[in-house]
Amino acid sequence: MPSIETILSPAFFHLYEEGLEQKNVVVIDILRATTTICVAFANGAKEILPVAKPEEAASMQQMGWIAAAERQGETVDGFDLGNSPQDYTKERVGGQKIALTTTNGTRALQMSSAAKHVWVGSFLNIKTLSDTLRADNSDVLLFCAGWKDKFNLEDTVFAGAVACLLAETFSITDDATLAAMDLYQQAEADLPGYLQKASHVNRFKSLHIESDLDACLKTNTLNVLPEFKNGTIQNCHNA
Ligand code: 3SL
C-alpha cells in the first residue's frame, strides 16, 4: 500500500524531500490561498501563476493578467485582488489569467515543484482530490502551509480529513498524520466552531473578514483539481 505522511510546517519540508519525484504532494492553505485557487478555477479562471513577491504579480498586469497580492491577511495596495475566495467571482475571474502572491500558500506550492504531482487541496474539492489520490496510488505528502513556518490548526485538520477518507487504501503509520486524524475527528462535528480558537481565525476577526471562514469550510462543493506544473497552476480535472 502507498503511504500518507503529513508535513506540519514548511520548516519540516526538507525532512521529506528524498524521493519527492515519486510522491504526490497536496498543498494545503485552507485559510485561504488553496481555497481561493479552487474557487477561481470553479469560476472559470484559465491559469494562476504563483509568484513570490507582489512586484512579480504587478509586472504581469501589463500583459493583461489580473494581479493578486495578500500580505498579513490584507490586499496589498494597488492590486486587482487579494486572497478572499469571495472576491474570485465568475464576473471577476472567468476566462482570466491571474498572478498571485500570498504569505504562505504560494511559497508552499513553489517548494513542492519537484514532486510527481502537486495538487491544490481545500475542503471545497476534498472528494475530487481524494478520489484522484486513490486512483493514482502513489505515496502522498499532505503539506500544511501553516503561518510563517508555524503549525496551524486549520491546515492540520484538513490533512486529517483527507487521511480519514483514504485510510482504507493507504498505509498510515506516520505520527503527524495520526495526530491530524485525531484532530479532525475532534473537529468534524462543528468545524467552524472548533476553529474559532485558531490564530488565523482571530486574525480574520481583527481584519473583519470572518465571513471568509464559512466560505473556506464548505465541504465537497467543487469538482475542480488545480495542479501546479511547470511553474503554473491549471485545473487538471475535467468534470
Ligand atoms: O498565507 C497565505 O497564503 C494566505 O492564505 C494567508 S491569508 O488568509 O490570505 O491571510
PDB file of N, CA and C in Angstrom, residues 87-130:
ATOM      1  N   ASP A  87     -14.091  37.078  -3.432  1.00  0.00           N
ATOM      2  CA  ASP A  87     -13.849  38.078  -4.490  1.00  0.00           C
ATOM      3  C   ASP A  87     -13.570  37.445  -5.848  1.00  0.00           C
ATOM      4  N   TYR A  88     -13.313  36.130  -5.865  1.00  0.00           N
ATOM      5  CA  TYR A  88     -12.946  35.460  -7.121  1.00  0.00           C
ATOM      6  C   TYR A  88     -14.210  34.939  -7.806  1.00  0.00           C
ATOM      7  N   THR A  89     -15.062  35.885  -8.193  1.00  0.00           N
ATOM      8  CA  THR A  89     -16.358  35.547  -8.793  1.00  0.00           C
ATOM      9  C   THR A  89     -16.191  35.256 -10.285  1.00  0.00           C
ATOM     10  N   LYS A  90     -17.231  34.662 -10.876  1.00  0.00           N
ATOM     11  CA  LYS A  90     -17.245  34.400 -12.336  1.00  0.00           C
ATOM     12  C   LYS A  90     -16.995  35.692 -13.102  1.00  0.00           C
ATOM     13  N   GLU A  91     -17.680  36.749 -12.664  1.00  0.00           N
ATOM     14  CA  GLU A  91     -17.572  38.039 -13.358  1.00  0.00           C
ATOM     15  C   GLU A  91     -16.140  38.559 -13.311  1.00  0.00           C
ATOM     16  N   ARG A  92     -15.466  38.328 -12.178  1.00  0.00           N
ATOM     17  CA  ARG A  92     -14.135  38.915 -11.985  1.00  0.00           C
ATOM     18  C   ARG A  92     -13.035  38.054 -12.608  1.00  0.00           C
ATOM     19  N   VAL A  93     -13.148  36.725 -12.511  1.00  0.00           N
ATOM     20  CA  VAL A  93     -12.003  35.890 -12.915  1.00  0.00           C
ATOM     21  C   VAL A  93     -12.288  34.964 -14.106  1.00  0.00           C
ATOM     22  N   GLY A  94     -13.564  34.883 -14.549  1.00  0.00           N
ATOM     23  CA  GLY A  94     -13.893  33.990 -15.658  1.00  0.00           C
ATOM     24  C   GLY A  94     -13.041  34.309 -16.888  1.00  0.00           C
ATOM     25  N   GLY A  95     -12.362  33.299 -17.434  1.00  0.00           N
ATOM     26  CA  GLY A  95     -11.549  33.469 -18.644  1.00  0.00           C
ATOM     27  C   GLY A  95     -10.237  34.211 -18.427  1.00  0.00           C
ATOM     28  N   GLN A  96      -9.906  34.519 -17.173  1.00  0.00           N
ATOM     29  CA  GLN A  96      -8.724  35.353 -16.894  1.00  0.00           C
ATOM     30  C   GLN A  96      -7.519  34.536 -16.433  1.00  0.00           C
ATOM     31  N   LYS A  97      -6.345  35.134 -16.629  1.00  0.00           N
ATOM     32  CA  LYS A  97      -5.114  34.604 -16.043  1.00  0.00           C
ATOM     33  C   LYS A  97      -4.765  35.483 -14.841  1.00  0.00           C
ATOM     34  N   ILE A  98      -4.307  34.841 -13.766  1.00  0.00           N
ATOM     35  CA  ILE A  98      -4.087  35.572 -12.503  1.00  0.00           C
ATOM     36  C   ILE A  98      -2.675  35.294 -12.009  1.00  0.00           C
ATOM     37  N   ALA A  99      -1.950  36.347 -11.677  1.00  0.00           N
ATOM     38  CA  ALA A  99      -0.651  36.184 -10.994  1.00  0.00           C
ATOM     39  C   ALA A  99      -0.903  36.451  -9.518  1.00  0.00           C
ATOM     40  N   LEU A 100      -0.579  35.468  -8.661  1.00  0.00           N
ATOM     41  CA  LEU A 100      -0.984  35.523  -7.251  1.00  0.00           C
ATOM     42  C   LEU A 100       0.212  35.361  -6.323  1.00  0.00           C
ATOM     43  N   THR A 101       0.299  36.221  -5.330  1.00  0.00           N
ATOM     44  CA  THR A 101       1.279  36.006  -4.258  1.00  0.00           C
ATOM     45  C   THR A 101       0.571  36.111  -2.916  1.00  0.00           C
ATOM     46  N   THR A 102       0.843  35.136  -2.034  1.00  0.00           N
ATOM     47  CA  THR A 102       0.270  35.160  -0.687  1.00  0.00           C
ATOM     48  C   THR A 102       1.387  34.857   0.306  1.00  0.00           C
ATOM     49  N   THR A 103       1.099  35.044   1.587  1.00  0.00           N
ATOM     50  CA  THR A 103       2.163  34.924   2.586  1.00  0.00           C
ATOM     51  C   THR A 103       2.748  33.515   2.645  1.00  0.00           C
ATOM     52  N   ASN A 104       1.888  32.499   2.662  1.00  0.00           N
ATOM     53  CA  ASN A 104       2.381  31.129   2.881  1.00  0.00           C
ATOM     54  C   ASN A 104       2.041  30.154   1.757  1.00  0.00           C
ATOM     55  N   GLY A 105       0.835  30.266   1.200  1.00  0.00           N
ATOM     56  CA  GLY A 105       0.352  29.265   0.250  1.00  0.00           C
ATOM     57  C   GLY A 105       1.165  29.202  -1.035  1.00  0.00           C
ATOM     58  N   THR A 106       1.435  30.334  -1.634  1.00  0.00           N
ATOM     59  CA  THR A 106       2.158  30.310  -2.921  1.00  0.00           C
ATOM     60  C   THR A 106       3.606  29.847  -2.700  1.00  0.00           C
ATOM     61  N   ARG A 107       4.152  30.139  -1.547  1.00  0.00           N
ATOM     62  CA  ARG A 107       5.510  29.658  -1.228  1.00  0.00           C
ATOM     63  C   ARG A 107       5.527  28.124  -1.122  1.00  0.00           C
ATOM     64  N   ALA A 108       4.531  27.564  -0.446  1.00  0.00           N
ATOM     65  CA  ALA A 108       4.476  26.104  -0.297  1.00  0.00           C
ATOM     66  C   ALA A 108       4.335  25.424  -1.657  1.00  0.00           C
ATOM     67  N   LEU A 109       3.577  26.026  -2.561  1.00  0.00           N
ATOM     68  CA  LEU A 109       3.460  25.463  -3.917  1.00  0.00           C
ATOM     69  C   LEU A 109       4.822  25.413  -4.585  1.00  0.00           C
ATOM     70  N   GLN A 110       5.524  26.518  -4.522  1.00  0.00           N
ATOM     71  CA  GLN A 110       6.829  26.561  -5.195  1.00  0.00           C
ATOM     72  C   GLN A 110       7.816  25.571  -4.576  1.00  0.00           C
ATOM     73  N   MET A 111       7.754  25.397  -3.262  1.00  0.00           N
ATOM     74  CA  MET A 111       8.662  24.442  -2.598  1.00  0.00           C
ATOM     75  C   MET A 111       8.425  23.004  -3.078  1.00  0.00           C
ATOM     76  N   SER A 112       7.200  22.710  -3.511  1.00  0.00           N
ATOM     77  CA  SER A 112       6.817  21.334  -3.854  1.00  0.00           C
ATOM     78  C   SER A 112       7.095  20.958  -5.304  1.00  0.00           C
ATOM     79  N   SER A 113       7.651  21.850  -6.085  1.00  0.00           N
ATOM     80  CA  SER A 113       7.630  21.694  -7.547  1.00  0.00           C
ATOM     81  C   SER A 113       8.275  20.411  -8.064  1.00  0.00           C
ATOM     82  N   ALA A 114       9.164  19.771  -7.286  1.00  0.00           N
ATOM     83  CA  ALA A 114       9.840  18.565  -7.791  1.00  0.00           C
ATOM     84  C   ALA A 114       8.996  17.292  -7.646  1.00  0.00           C
ATOM     85  N   ALA A 115       7.829  17.399  -7.066  1.00  0.00           N
ATOM     86  CA  ALA A 115       7.012  16.196  -6.817  1.00  0.00           C
ATOM     87  C   ALA A 115       6.432  15.632  -8.113  1.00  0.00           C
ATOM     88  N   LYS A 116       5.937  14.388  -8.021  1.00  0.00           N
ATOM     89  CA  LYS A 116       5.298  13.743  -9.181  1.00  0.00           C
ATOM     90  C   LYS A 116       4.099  14.592  -9.644  1.00  0.00           C
ATOM     91  N   HIS A 117       3.197  14.852  -8.717  1.00  0.00           N
ATOM     92  CA  HIS A 117       2.098  15.800  -8.953  1.00  0.00           C
ATOM     93  C   HIS A 117       2.023  16.720  -7.744  1.00  0.00           C
ATOM     94  N   VAL A 118       1.689  17.973  -7.995  1.00  0.00           N
ATOM     95  CA  VAL A 118       1.421  18.909  -6.891  1.00  0.00           C
ATOM     96  C   VAL A 118      -0.025  19.364  -7.053  1.00  0.00           C
ATOM     97  N   TRP A 119      -0.886  18.886  -6.159  1.00  0.00           N
ATOM     98  CA  TRP A 119      -2.298  19.235  -6.251  1.00  0.00           C
ATOM     99  C   TRP A 119      -2.681  20.201  -5.138  1.00  0.00           C
ATOM    100  N   VAL A 120      -3.728  20.977  -5.422  1.00  0.00           N
ATOM    101  CA  VAL A 120      -4.171  22.034  -4.513  1.00  0.00           C
ATOM    102  C   VAL A 120      -5.400  21.525  -3.765  1.00  0.00           C
ATOM    103  N   GLY A 121      -5.307  21.492  -2.421  1.00  0.00           N
ATOM    104  CA  GLY A 121      -6.384  20.911  -1.621  1.00  0.00           C
ATOM    105  C   GLY A 121      -7.154  21.943  -0.826  1.00  0.00           C
ATOM    106  N   SER A 122      -8.467  21.687  -0.715  1.00  0.00           N
ATOM    107  CA  SER A 122      -9.309  22.519   0.157  1.00  0.00           C
ATOM    108  C   SER A 122     -10.522  21.673   0.544  1.00  0.00           C
ATOM    109  N   PHE A 123     -11.263  22.115   1.559  1.00  0.00           N
ATOM    110  CA  PHE A 123     -12.486  21.376   1.886  1.00  0.00           C
ATOM    111  C   PHE A 123     -13.440  21.371   0.689  1.00  0.00           C
ATOM    112  N   LEU A 124     -13.412  22.421  -0.125  1.00  0.00           N
ATOM    113  CA  LEU A 124     -14.362  22.539  -1.224  1.00  0.00           C
ATOM    114  C   LEU A 124     -14.173  21.426  -2.258  1.00  0.00           C
ATOM    115  N   ASN A 125     -12.935  20.997  -2.499  1.00  0.00           N
ATOM    116  CA  ASN A 125     -12.698  19.963  -3.526  1.00  0.00           C
ATOM    117  C   ASN A 125     -12.173  18.663  -2.909  1.00  0.00           C
ATOM    118  N   ILE A 126     -12.496  18.420  -1.653  1.00  0.00           N
ATOM    119  CA  ILE A 126     -11.877  17.280  -0.940  1.00  0.00           C
ATOM    120  C   ILE A 126     -12.206  15.934  -1.594  1.00  0.00           C
ATOM    121  N   LYS A 127     -13.396  15.776  -2.157  1.00  0.00           N
ATOM    122  CA  LYS A 127     -13.728  14.472  -2.738  1.00  0.00           C
ATOM    123  C   LYS A 127     -12.971  14.262  -4.052  1.00  0.00           C
ATOM    124  N   THR A 128     -12.956  15.256  -4.896  1.00  0.00           N
ATOM    125  CA  THR A 128     -12.226  15.151  -6.171  1.00  0.00           C
ATOM    126  C   THR A 128     -10.756  14.869  -5.889  1.00  0.00           C
ATOM    127  N   LEU A 129     -10.207  15.579  -4.921  1.00  0.00           N
ATOM    128  CA  LEU A 129      -8.803  15.385  -4.539  1.00  0.00           C
ATOM    129  C   LEU A 129      -8.573  13.955  -4.026  1.00  0.00           C
ATOM    130  N   SER A 130      -9.387  13.503  -3.115  1.00  0.00           N
ATOM    131  CA  SER A 130      -9.180  12.178  -2.514  1.00  0.00           C
ATOM    132  C   SER A 130      -9.360  11.075  -3.547  1.00  0.00           C
TER     133      SER A 130
END
